[in-house]
PDB file of N, CA and C in Angstrom:
ATOM      1  N   UNK A   1      63.318 -20.348  36.025  1.00  0.00           N
ATOM      2  CA  UNK A   1      62.569 -19.374  35.312  1.00  0.00           C
ATOM      3  C   UNK A   1      62.098 -19.832  33.937  1.00  0.00           C
ATOM      4  N   UNK A   2      62.670 -20.829  33.374  1.00  0.00           N
ATOM      5  CA  UNK A   2      62.174 -21.241  32.073  1.00  0.00           C
ATOM      6  C   UNK A   2      60.720 -21.704  32.135  1.00  0.00           C
ATOM      7  N   UNK A   3      60.297 -22.277  33.234  1.00  0.00           N
ATOM      8  CA  UNK A   3      58.908 -22.707  33.387  1.00  0.00           C
ATOM      9  C   UNK A   3      57.959 -21.522  33.426  1.00  0.00           C
ATOM     10  N   UNK A   4      58.426 -20.451  34.057  1.00  0.00           N
ATOM     11  CA  UNK A   4      57.580 -19.263  34.145  1.00  0.00           C
ATOM     12  C   UNK A   4      57.350 -18.652  32.770  1.00  0.00           C
ATOM     13  N   UNK A   5      58.345 -18.582  31.983  1.00  0.00           N
ATOM     14  CA  UNK A   5      58.179 -17.976  30.662  1.00  0.00           C
ATOM     15  C   UNK A   5      57.252 -18.831  29.802  1.00  0.00           C
ATOM     16  N   UNK A   6      57.359 -20.156  29.986  1.00  0.00           N
ATOM     17  CA  UNK A   6      56.458 -21.026  29.244  1.00  0.00           C
ATOM     18  C   UNK A   6      55.014 -20.779  29.686  1.00  0.00           C
ATOM     19  N   UNK A   7      54.838 -20.675  30.998  1.00  0.00           N
ATOM     20  CA  UNK A   7      53.499 -20.406  31.537  1.00  0.00           C
ATOM     21  C   UNK A   7      53.002 -19.034  31.075  1.00  0.00           C
ATOM     22  N   UNK A   8      53.868 -18.072  31.130  1.00  0.00           N
ATOM     23  CA  UNK A   8      53.508 -16.730  30.710  1.00  0.00           C
ATOM     24  C   UNK A   8      53.178 -16.713  29.221  1.00  0.00           C
ATOM     25  N   UNK A   9      53.946 -17.418  28.438  1.00  0.00           N
ATOM     26  CA  UNK A   9      53.687 -17.503  27.003  1.00  0.00           C
ATOM     27  C   UNK A   9      52.358 -18.200  26.760  1.00  0.00           C
ATOM     28  N   UNK A  10      52.119 -19.239  27.510  1.00  0.00           N
ATOM     29  CA  UNK A  10      50.875 -19.985  27.370  1.00  0.00           C
ATOM     30  C   UNK A  10      49.681 -19.082  27.727  1.00  0.00           C
ATOM     31  N   UNK A  11      49.801 -18.322  28.794  1.00  0.00           N
ATOM     32  CA  UNK A  11      48.732 -17.406  29.198  1.00  0.00           C
ATOM     33  C   UNK A  11      48.549 -16.301  28.148  1.00  0.00           C
ATOM     34  N   UNK A  12      49.656 -15.838  27.620  1.00  0.00           N
ATOM     35  CA  UNK A  12      49.575 -14.792  26.604  1.00  0.00           C
ATOM     36  C   UNK A  12      48.864 -15.315  25.351  1.00  0.00           C
ATOM     37  N   UNK A  13      49.157 -16.540  24.963  1.00  0.00           N
ATOM     38  CA  UNK A  13      48.505 -17.146  23.793  1.00  0.00           C
ATOM     39  C   UNK A  13      47.015 -17.342  24.074  1.00  0.00           C
ATOM     40  N   UNK A  14      46.712 -17.808  25.281  1.00  0.00           N
ATOM     41  CA  UNK A  14      45.301 -18.009  25.639  1.00  0.00           C
ATOM     42  C   UNK A  14      44.552 -16.679  25.660  1.00  0.00           C
ATOM     43  N   UNK A  15      45.205 -15.654  26.198  1.00  0.00           N
ATOM     44  CA  UNK A  15      44.576 -14.343  26.248  1.00  0.00           C
ATOM     45  C   UNK A  15      44.379 -13.784  24.840  1.00  0.00           C
ATOM     46  N   UNK A  16      45.364 -13.966  23.982  1.00  0.00           N
ATOM     47  CA  UNK A  16      45.245 -13.512  22.589  1.00  0.00           C
ATOM     48  C   UNK A  16      44.133 -14.279  21.881  1.00  0.00           C
ATOM     49  N   UNK A  17      44.033 -15.559  22.189  1.00  0.00           N
ATOM     50  CA  UNK A  17      42.987 -16.376  21.593  1.00  0.00           C
ATOM     51  C   UNK A  17      41.600 -15.900  22.044  1.00  0.00           C
ATOM     52  N   UNK A  18      41.483 -15.573  23.342  1.00  0.00           N
ATOM     53  CA  UNK A  18      40.200 -15.058  23.849  1.00  0.00           C
ATOM     54  C   UNK A  18      39.859 -13.718  23.203  1.00  0.00           C
ATOM     55  N   UNK A  19      40.851 -12.865  23.040  1.00  0.00           N
ATOM     56  CA  UNK A  19      40.613 -11.586  22.372  1.00  0.00           C
ATOM     57  C   UNK A  19      40.150 -11.801  20.933  1.00  0.00           C
ATOM     58  N   UNK A  20      40.813 -12.726  20.266  1.00  0.00           N
ATOM     59  CA  UNK A  20      40.446 -13.023  18.882  1.00  0.00           C
ATOM     60  C   UNK A  20      39.004 -13.539  18.802  1.00  0.00           C
ATOM     61  N   UNK A  21      38.640 -14.413  19.739  1.00  0.00           N
ATOM     62  CA  UNK A  21      37.271 -14.940  19.767  1.00  0.00           C
ATOM     63  C   UNK A  21      36.270 -13.814  20.029  1.00  0.00           C
ATOM     64  N   UNK A  22      36.621 -12.903  20.924  1.00  0.00           N
ATOM     65  CA  UNK A  22      35.741 -11.773  21.224  1.00  0.00           C
ATOM     66  C   UNK A  22      35.574 -10.892  19.993  1.00  0.00           C
ATOM     67  N   UNK A  23      36.674 -10.651  19.305  1.00  0.00           N
ATOM     68  CA  UNK A  23      36.616  -9.839  18.083  1.00  0.00           C
ATOM     69  C   UNK A  23      35.756 -10.532  17.031  1.00  0.00           C
ATOM     70  N   UNK A  24      35.911 -11.827  16.886  1.00  0.00           N
ATOM     71  CA  UNK A  24      35.128 -12.574  15.893  1.00  0.00           C
ATOM     72  C   UNK A  24      33.641 -12.574  16.247  1.00  0.00           C
ATOM     73  N   UNK A  25      33.325 -12.723  17.538  1.00  0.00           N
ATOM     74  CA  UNK A  25      31.914 -12.670  17.951  1.00  0.00           C
ATOM     75  C   UNK A  25      31.319 -11.294  17.701  1.00  0.00           C
ATOM     76  N   UNK A  26      32.080 -10.249  17.997  1.00  0.00           N
ATOM     77  CA  UNK A  26      31.605  -8.889  17.759  1.00  0.00           C
ATOM     78  C   UNK A  26      31.388  -8.651  16.271  1.00  0.00           C
ATOM     79  N   UNK A  27      32.313  -9.144  15.445  1.00  0.00           N
ATOM     80  CA  UNK A  27      32.185  -9.001  14.001  1.00  0.00           C
ATOM     81  C   UNK A  27      30.943  -9.754  13.506  1.00  0.00           C
ATOM     82  N   UNK A  28      30.749 -10.969  14.013  1.00  0.00           N
ATOM     83  CA  UNK A  28      29.584 -11.758  13.612  1.00  0.00           C
ATOM     84  C   UNK A  28      28.289 -11.064  14.042  1.00  0.00           C
ATOM     85  N   UNK A  29      28.286 -10.468  15.233  1.00  0.00           N
ATOM     86  CA  UNK A  29      27.093  -9.757  15.699  1.00  0.00           C
ATOM     87  C   UNK A  29      26.821  -8.526  14.829  1.00  0.00           C
ATOM     88  N   UNK A  30      27.879  -7.784  14.463  1.00  0.00           N
ATOM     89  CA  UNK A  30      27.710  -6.628  13.581  1.00  0.00           C
ATOM     90  C   UNK A  30      27.151  -7.051  12.226  1.00  0.00           C
ATOM     91  N   UNK A  31      27.696  -8.132  11.686  1.00  0.00           N
ATOM     92  CA  UNK A  31      27.220  -8.610  10.393  1.00  0.00           C
ATOM     93  C   UNK A  31      25.759  -9.063  10.478  1.00  0.00           C
ATOM     94  N   UNK A  32      25.405  -9.721  11.579  1.00  0.00           N
ATOM     95  CA  UNK A  32      24.018 -10.164  11.752  1.00  0.00           C
ATOM     96  C   UNK A  32      23.076  -8.965  11.859  1.00  0.00           C
ATOM     97  N   UNK A  33      23.504  -7.932  12.609  1.00  0.00           N
ATOM     98  CA  UNK A  33      22.680  -6.725  12.713  1.00  0.00           C
ATOM     99  C   UNK A  33      22.549  -6.038  11.361  1.00  0.00           C
ATOM    100  N   UNK A  34      23.649  -5.994  10.607  1.00  0.00           N
ATOM    101  CA  UNK A  34      23.614  -5.368   9.279  1.00  0.00           C
ATOM    102  C   UNK A  34      22.684  -6.142   8.342  1.00  0.00           C
ATOM    103  N   UNK A  35      22.740  -7.473   8.396  1.00  0.00           N
ATOM    104  CA  UNK A  35      21.851  -8.281   7.556  1.00  0.00           C
ATOM    105  C   UNK A  35      20.390  -8.089   7.958  1.00  0.00           C
ATOM    106  N   UNK A  36      20.136  -8.018   9.270  1.00  0.00           N
ATOM    107  CA  UNK A  36      18.761  -7.802   9.738  1.00  0.00           C
ATOM    108  C   UNK A  36      18.257  -6.433   9.312  1.00  0.00           C
ATOM    109  N   UNK A  37      19.118  -5.426   9.401  1.00  0.00           N
ATOM    110  CA  UNK A  37      18.720  -4.080   8.979  1.00  0.00           C
ATOM    111  C   UNK A  37      18.466  -4.042   7.473  1.00  0.00           C
ATOM    112  N   UNK A  38      19.304  -4.721   6.703  1.00  0.00           N
ATOM    113  CA  UNK A  38      19.113  -4.759   5.252  1.00  0.00           C
ATOM    114  C   UNK A  38      17.814  -5.479   4.897  1.00  0.00           C
ATOM    115  N   UNK A  39      17.525  -6.578   5.608  1.00  0.00           N
ATOM    116  CA  UNK A  39      16.274  -7.310   5.351  1.00  0.00           C
ATOM    117  C   UNK A  39      15.072  -6.448   5.709  1.00  0.00           C
ATOM    118  N   UNK A  40      15.149  -5.734   6.833  1.00  0.00           N
ATOM    119  CA  UNK A  40      14.038  -4.857   7.230  1.00  0.00           C
ATOM    120  C   UNK A  40      13.858  -3.730   6.223  1.00  0.00           C
ATOM    121  N   UNK A  41      14.951  -3.176   5.731  1.00  0.00           N
ATOM    122  CA  UNK A  41      14.867  -2.107   4.736  1.00  0.00           C
ATOM    123  C   UNK A  41      14.254  -2.632   3.438  1.00  0.00           C
ATOM    124  N   UNK A  42      14.602  -3.854   3.067  1.00  0.00           N
ATOM    125  CA  UNK A  42      14.047  -4.451   1.846  1.00  0.00           C
ATOM    126  C   UNK A  42      12.548  -4.677   2.003  1.00  0.00           C
ATOM    127  N   UNK A  43      12.140  -5.181   3.164  1.00  0.00           N
ATOM    128  CA  UNK A  43      10.713  -5.399   3.410  1.00  0.00           C
ATOM    129  C   UNK A  43       9.963  -4.069   3.366  1.00  0.00           C
ATOM    130  N   UNK A  44      10.546  -3.043   3.976  1.00  0.00           N
ATOM    131  CA  UNK A  44       9.913  -1.715   3.977  1.00  0.00           C
ATOM    132  C   UNK A  44       9.815  -1.152   2.559  1.00  0.00           C
ATOM    133  N   UNK A  45      10.878  -1.317   1.783  1.00  0.00           N
ATOM    134  CA  UNK A  45      10.860  -0.832   0.399  1.00  0.00           C
ATOM    135  C   UNK A  45       9.821  -1.594  -0.427  1.00  0.00           C
ATOM    136  N   UNK A  46       9.751  -2.916  -0.223  1.00  0.00           N
ATOM    137  CA  UNK A  46       8.749  -3.713  -0.940  1.00  0.00           C
ATOM    138  C   UNK A  46       7.335  -3.271  -0.562  1.00  0.00           C
ATOM    139  N   UNK A  47       7.129  -2.972   0.722  1.00  0.00           N
ATOM    140  CA  UNK A  47       5.806  -2.522   1.174  1.00  0.00           C
ATOM    141  C   UNK A  47       5.456  -1.174   0.561  1.00  0.00           C
ATOM    142  N   UNK A  48       6.447  -0.264   0.512  1.00  0.00           N
ATOM    143  CA  UNK A  48       6.206   1.034  -0.118  1.00  0.00           C
ATOM    144  C   UNK A  48       5.845   0.858  -1.590  1.00  0.00           C
ATOM    145  N   UNK A  49       6.573  -0.036  -2.273  1.00  0.00           N
ATOM    146  CA  UNK A  49       6.285  -0.292  -3.685  1.00  0.00           C
ATOM    147  C   UNK A  49       4.881  -0.874  -3.860  1.00  0.00           C
ATOM    148  N   UNK A  50       4.505  -1.793  -2.967  1.00  0.00           N
ATOM    149  CA  UNK A  50       3.179  -2.401  -3.053  1.00  0.00           C
ATOM    150  C   UNK A  50       2.096  -1.355  -2.810  1.00  0.00           C
ATOM    151  N   UNK A  51       2.300  -0.480  -1.847  1.00  0.00           N
ATOM    152  CA  UNK A  51       1.325   0.580  -1.575  1.00  0.00           C
ATOM    153  C   UNK A  51       1.205   1.527  -2.756  1.00  0.00           C
ATOM    154  N   UNK A  52       2.337   1.898  -3.340  1.00  0.00           N
ATOM    155  CA  UNK A  52       2.316   2.786  -4.502  1.00  0.00           C
ATOM    156  C   UNK A  52       1.615   2.115  -5.685  1.00  0.00           C
ATOM    157  N   UNK A  53       1.891   0.834  -5.888  1.00  0.00           N
ATOM    158  CA  UNK A  53       1.238   0.106  -6.980  1.00  0.00           C
ATOM    159  C   UNK A  53      -0.260   0.022  -6.753  1.00  0.00           C
ATOM    160  N   UNK A  54      -0.664  -0.157  -5.501  1.00  0.00           N
ATOM    161  CA  UNK A  54      -2.098  -0.227  -5.193  1.00  0.00           C
ATOM    162  C   UNK A  54      -2.789   1.102  -5.504  1.00  0.00           C
ATOM    163  N   UNK A  55      -2.142   2.194  -5.165  1.00  0.00           N
ATOM    164  CA  UNK A  55      -2.718   3.515  -5.451  1.00  0.00           C
ATOM    165  C   UNK A  55      -2.832   3.721  -6.956  1.00  0.00           C
ATOM    166  N   UNK A  56      -1.789   3.371  -7.681  1.00  0.00           N
ATOM    167  CA  UNK A  56      -1.807   3.540  -9.142  1.00  0.00           C
ATOM    168  C   UNK A  56      -2.875   2.650  -9.773  1.00  0.00           C
ATOM    169  N   UNK A  57      -2.961   1.410  -9.309  1.00  0.00           N
ATOM    170  CA  UNK A  57      -3.956   0.488  -9.860  1.00  0.00           C
ATOM    171  C   UNK A  57      -5.375   0.965  -9.578  1.00  0.00           C
ATOM    172  N   UNK A  58      -5.600   1.486  -8.382  1.00  0.00           N
ATOM    173  CA  UNK A  58      -6.931   2.001  -8.028  1.00  0.00           C
ATOM    174  C   UNK A  58      -7.295   3.172  -8.933  1.00  0.00           C
ATOM    175  N   UNK A  59      -6.360   4.078  -9.144  1.00  0.00           N
ATOM    176  CA  UNK A  59      -6.606   5.201 -10.040  1.00  0.00           C
ATOM    177  C   UNK A  59      -6.854   4.751 -11.463  1.00  0.00           C
ATOM    178  N   UNK A  60      -6.089   3.770 -11.910  1.00  0.00           N
ATOM    179  CA  UNK A  60      -6.266   3.263 -13.278  1.00  0.00           C
ATOM    180  C   UNK A  60      -7.629   2.594 -13.432  1.00  0.00           C
ATOM    181  N   UNK A  61      -8.045   1.818 -12.415  1.00  0.00           N
ATOM    182  CA  UNK A  61      -9.361   1.182 -12.483  1.00  0.00           C
ATOM    183  C   UNK A  61     -10.478   2.227 -12.528  1.00  0.00           C
ATOM    184  N   UNK A  62     -10.346   3.250 -11.694  1.00  0.00           N
ATOM    185  CA  UNK A  62     -11.360   4.307 -11.663  1.00  0.00           C
ATOM    186  C   UNK A  62     -11.414   5.030 -13.012  1.00  0.00           C
ATOM    187  N   UNK A  63     -10.250   5.317 -13.578  1.00  0.00           N
ATOM    188  CA  UNK A  63     -10.186   5.999 -14.865  1.00  0.00           C
ATOM    189  C   UNK A  63     -10.810   5.144 -15.963  1.00  0.00           C
ATOM    190  N   UNK A  64     -10.467   3.839 -15.983  1.00  0.00           N
ATOM    191  CA  UNK A  64     -11.035   2.945 -16.999  1.00  0.00           C
ATOM    192  C   UNK A  64     -12.541   2.821 -16.840  1.00  0.00           C
ATOM    193  N   UNK A  65     -13.002   2.767 -15.609  1.00  0.00           N
ATOM    194  CA  UNK A  65     -14.445   2.680 -15.375  1.00  0.00           C
ATOM    195  C   UNK A  65     -15.156   3.923 -15.880  1.00  0.00           C
ATOM    196  N   UNK A  66     -14.546   5.088 -15.674  1.00  0.00           N
ATOM    197  CA  UNK A  66     -15.172   6.317 -16.173  1.00  0.00           C
ATOM    198  C   UNK A  66     -15.190   6.335 -17.695  1.00  0.00           C
ATOM    199  N   UNK A  67     -14.139   5.826 -18.315  1.00  0.00           N
ATOM    200  CA  UNK A  67     -14.113   5.782 -19.784  1.00  0.00           C
ATOM    201  C   UNK A  67     -15.162   4.804 -20.306  1.00  0.00           C
ATOM    202  N   UNK A  68     -15.289   3.656 -19.638  1.00  0.00           N
ATOM    203  CA  UNK A  68     -16.272   2.663 -20.084  1.00  0.00           C
ATOM    204  C   UNK A  68     -17.701   3.173 -19.915  1.00  0.00           C
ATOM    205  N   UNK A  69     -17.931   3.964 -18.903  1.00  0.00           N
ATOM    206  CA  UNK A  69     -19.306   4.415 -18.646  1.00  0.00           C
ATOM    207  C   UNK A  69     -19.669   5.670 -19.438  1.00  0.00           C
ATOM    208  N   UNK A  70     -18.735   6.271 -20.133  1.00  0.00           N
ATOM    209  CA  UNK A  70     -19.042   7.494 -20.885  1.00  0.00           C
ATOM    210  C   UNK A  70     -20.112   7.271 -21.932  1.00  0.00           C
ATOM    211  N   UNK A  71     -20.019   6.172 -22.655  1.00  0.00           N
ATOM    212  CA  UNK A  71     -21.002   5.931 -23.717  1.00  0.00           C
ATOM    213  C   UNK A  71     -22.385   5.723 -23.125  1.00  0.00           C
ATOM    214  N   UNK A  72     -22.472   5.003 -22.019  1.00  0.00           N
ATOM    215  CA  UNK A  72     -23.803   4.807 -21.423  1.00  0.00           C
ATOM    216  C   UNK A  72     -24.332   6.100 -20.846  1.00  0.00           C
ATOM    217  N   UNK A  73     -23.438   6.945 -20.319  1.00  0.00           N
ATOM    218  CA  UNK A  73     -23.885   8.240 -19.802  1.00  0.00           C
ATOM    219  C   UNK A  73     -24.376   9.125 -20.940  1.00  0.00           C
ATOM    220  N   UNK A  74     -23.681   9.103 -22.042  1.00  0.00           N
ATOM    221  CA  UNK A  74     -24.114   9.897 -23.194  1.00  0.00           C
ATOM    222  C   UNK A  74     -25.452   9.392 -23.718  1.00  0.00           C
ATOM    223  N   UNK A  75     -25.590   8.071 -23.771  1.00  0.00           N
ATOM    224  CA  UNK A  75     -26.840   7.496 -24.277  1.00  0.00           C
ATOM    225  C   UNK A  75     -28.002   7.848 -23.361  1.00  0.00           C
ATOM    226  N   UNK A  76     -27.743   7.961 -22.075  1.00  0.00           N
ATOM    227  CA  UNK A  76     -28.821   8.297 -21.144  1.00  0.00           C
ATOM    228  C   UNK A  76     -29.285   9.733 -21.332  1.00  0.00           C
ATOM    229  N   UNK A  77     -28.412  10.609 -21.804  1.00  0.00           N
ATOM    230  CA  UNK A  77     -28.770  12.018 -21.951  1.00  0.00           C
ATOM    231  C   UNK A  77     -29.192  12.391 -23.364  1.00  0.00           C
ATOM    232  N   UNK A  78     -29.177  11.456 -24.264  1.00  0.00           N
ATOM    233  CA  UNK A  78     -29.602  11.749 -25.635  1.00  0.00           C
ATOM    234  C   UNK A  78     -31.122  11.866 -25.647  1.00  0.00           C
ATOM    235  N   UNK A  79     -31.604  12.989 -26.102  1.00  0.00           N
ATOM    236  CA  UNK A  79     -33.051  13.223 -26.187  1.00  0.00           C
ATOM    237  C   UNK A  79     -33.534  12.860 -27.585  1.00  0.00           C
ATOM    238  N   UNK A  80     -34.682  12.246 -27.660  1.00  0.00           N
ATOM    239  CA  UNK A  80     -35.211  11.939 -28.998  1.00  0.00           C
ATOM    240  C   UNK A  80     -35.668  13.211 -29.706  1.00  0.00           C
ATOM    241  N   UNK A  81     -35.847  13.118 -31.004  1.00  0.00           N
ATOM    242  CA  UNK A  81     -36.260  14.272 -31.813  1.00  0.00           C
ATOM    243  C   UNK A  81     -37.693  14.700 -31.502  1.00  0.00           C
ATOM    244  N   UNK A  82     -38.524  13.774 -31.108  1.00  0.00           N
ATOM    245  CA  UNK A  82     -39.921  14.087 -30.816  1.00  0.00           C
ATOM    246  C   UNK A  82     -40.184  13.888 -29.321  1.00  0.00           C
ATOM    247  N   UNK A  83     -41.133  14.583 -28.754  1.00  0.00           N
ATOM    248  CA  UNK A  83     -41.433  14.440 -27.330  1.00  0.00           C
ATOM    249  C   UNK A  83     -42.057  13.073 -27.048  1.00  0.00           C
ATOM    250  N   UNK A  84     -41.990  12.635 -25.803  1.00  0.00           N
ATOM    251  CA  UNK A  84     -42.595  11.342 -25.475  1.00  0.00           C
ATOM    252  C   UNK A  84     -44.118  11.415 -25.621  1.00  0.00           C
ATOM    253  N   UNK A  85     -44.762  10.312 -25.777  1.00  0.00           N
ATOM    254  CA  UNK A  85     -46.225  10.305 -25.926  1.00  0.00           C
ATOM    255  C   UNK A  85     -46.911  10.901 -24.685  1.00  0.00           C
ATOM    256  N   UNK A  86     -48.128  11.311 -24.855  1.00  0.00           N
ATOM    257  CA  UNK A  86     -48.860  11.971 -23.774  1.00  0.00           C
ATOM    258  C   UNK A  86     -49.016  11.057 -22.563  1.00  0.00           C
ATOM    259  N   UNK A  87     -49.260   9.788 -22.785  1.00  0.00           N
ATOM    260  CA  UNK A  87     -49.433   8.849 -21.672  1.00  0.00           C
ATOM    261  C   UNK A  87     -48.146   8.735 -20.850  1.00  0.00           C
ATOM    262  N   UNK A  88     -47.041   8.709 -21.533  1.00  0.00           N
ATOM    263  CA  UNK A  88     -45.753   8.626 -20.830  1.00  0.00           C
ATOM    264  C   UNK A  88     -45.492   9.913 -20.052  1.00  0.00           C
ATOM    265  N   UNK A  89     -45.832  11.053 -20.650  1.00  0.00           N
ATOM    266  CA  UNK A  89     -45.673  12.327 -19.950  1.00  0.00           C
ATOM    267  C   UNK A  89     -46.555  12.370 -18.705  1.00  0.00           C
ATOM    268  N   UNK A  90     -47.794  11.864 -18.833  1.00  0.00           N
ATOM    269  CA  UNK A  90     -48.719  11.843 -17.709  1.00  0.00           C
ATOM    270  C   UNK A  90     -48.203  10.933 -16.595  1.00  0.00           C
ATOM    271  N   UNK A  91     -47.674   9.777 -16.954  1.00  0.00           N
ATOM    272  CA  UNK A  91     -47.136   8.852 -15.949  1.00  0.00           C
ATOM    273  C   UNK A  91     -45.934   9.477 -15.241  1.00  0.00           C
ATOM    274  N   UNK A  92     -45.099  10.170 -15.979  1.00  0.00           N
ATOM    275  CA  UNK A  92     -43.936  10.823 -15.380  1.00  0.00           C
ATOM    276  C   UNK A  92     -44.358  11.946 -14.429  1.00  0.00           C
ATOM    277  N   UNK A  93     -45.333  12.750 -14.868  1.00  0.00           N
ATOM    278  CA  UNK A  93     -45.810  13.833 -14.018  1.00  0.00           C
ATOM    279  C   UNK A  93     -46.451  13.285 -12.747  1.00  0.00           C
ATOM    280  N   UNK A  94     -47.241  12.204 -12.862  1.00  0.00           N
ATOM    281  CA  UNK A  94     -47.859  11.592 -11.677  1.00  0.00           C
ATOM    282  C   UNK A  94     -46.792  11.051 -10.725  1.00  0.00           C
ATOM    283  N   UNK A  95     -45.756  10.467 -11.292  1.00  0.00           N
ATOM    284  CA  UNK A  95     -44.691   9.927 -10.436  1.00  0.00           C
ATOM    285  C   UNK A  95     -43.953  11.053  -9.716  1.00  0.00           C
ATOM    286  N   UNK A  96     -43.693  12.156 -10.430  1.00  0.00           N
ATOM    287  CA  UNK A  96     -43.004  13.288  -9.805  1.00  0.00           C
ATOM    288  C   UNK A  96     -43.869  13.963  -8.748  1.00  0.00           C
ATOM    289  N   UNK A  97     -45.185  13.984  -8.961  1.00  0.00           N
ATOM    290  CA  UNK A  97     -46.082  14.605  -7.991  1.00  0.00           C
ATOM    291  C   UNK A  97     -46.144  13.828  -6.675  1.00  0.00           C
ATOM    292  N   UNK A  98     -45.720  12.590  -6.677  1.00  0.00           N
ATOM    293  CA  UNK A  98     -45.680  11.837  -5.421  1.00  0.00           C
ATOM    294  C   UNK A  98     -44.734  12.495  -4.430  1.00  0.00           C
ATOM    295  N   UNK A  99     -43.706  13.200  -4.933  1.00  0.00           N
ATOM    296  CA  UNK A  99     -42.712  13.827  -4.066  1.00  0.00           C
ATOM    297  C   UNK A  99     -43.069  15.273  -3.726  1.00  0.00           C
ATOM    298  N   UNK A 100     -44.167  15.772  -4.274  1.00  0.00           N
ATOM    299  CA  UNK A 100     -44.538  17.166  -4.054  1.00  0.00           C
ATOM    300  C   UNK A 100     -45.571  17.253  -2.943  1.00  0.00           C
ATOM    301  N   UNK A 101     -45.348  18.156  -2.016  1.00  0.00           N
ATOM    302  CA  UNK A 101     -46.334  18.436  -0.981  1.00  0.00           C
ATOM    303  C   UNK A 101     -46.512  19.947  -0.943  1.00  0.00           C
ATOM    304  N   UNK A 102     -47.740  20.432  -0.970  1.00  0.00           N
ATOM    305  CA  UNK A 102     -47.974  21.876  -1.005  1.00  0.00           C
ATOM    306  C   UNK A 102     -47.399  22.607   0.195  1.00  0.00           C
ATOM    307  N   UNK A 103     -47.294  21.958   1.321  1.00  0.00           N
ATOM    308  CA  UNK A 103     -46.779  22.657   2.506  1.00  0.00           C
ATOM    309  C   UNK A 103     -45.317  23.075   2.332  1.00  0.00           C
ATOM    310  N   UNK A 104     -44.583  22.482   1.367  1.00  0.00           N
ATOM    311  CA  UNK A 104     -43.187  22.854   1.130  1.00  0.00           C
ATOM    312  C   UNK A 104     -43.048  24.097   0.264  1.00  0.00           C
ATOM    313  N   UNK A 105     -44.130  24.605  -0.283  1.00  0.00           N
ATOM    314  CA  UNK A 105     -44.052  25.825  -1.117  1.00  0.00           C
ATOM    315  C   UNK A 105     -43.847  27.046  -0.283  1.00  0.00           C
TER     316      UNK A 105
END
């Protein structure tokens, strides 16, 4: 019987070793899944940040453009103290009459 106990002990050690290897593989797989999930979450967070920054930058550009164009818009609407010369008024009226058709009245 001493041989049997040695064999049984040997099998028990081998079985414990296989269990340990299985546990280690499962742990490694869990850690790999956790790392992959963390990397995916980081990529998603970075993408959200990039999208938010793009929206803010677009709004800032639009706002700055409106501020820059205010002076030119004001200058376009400034009327001189005196009316334009008669020739200029006539040219403007002739140009506007190109778009007028009596049938639309």
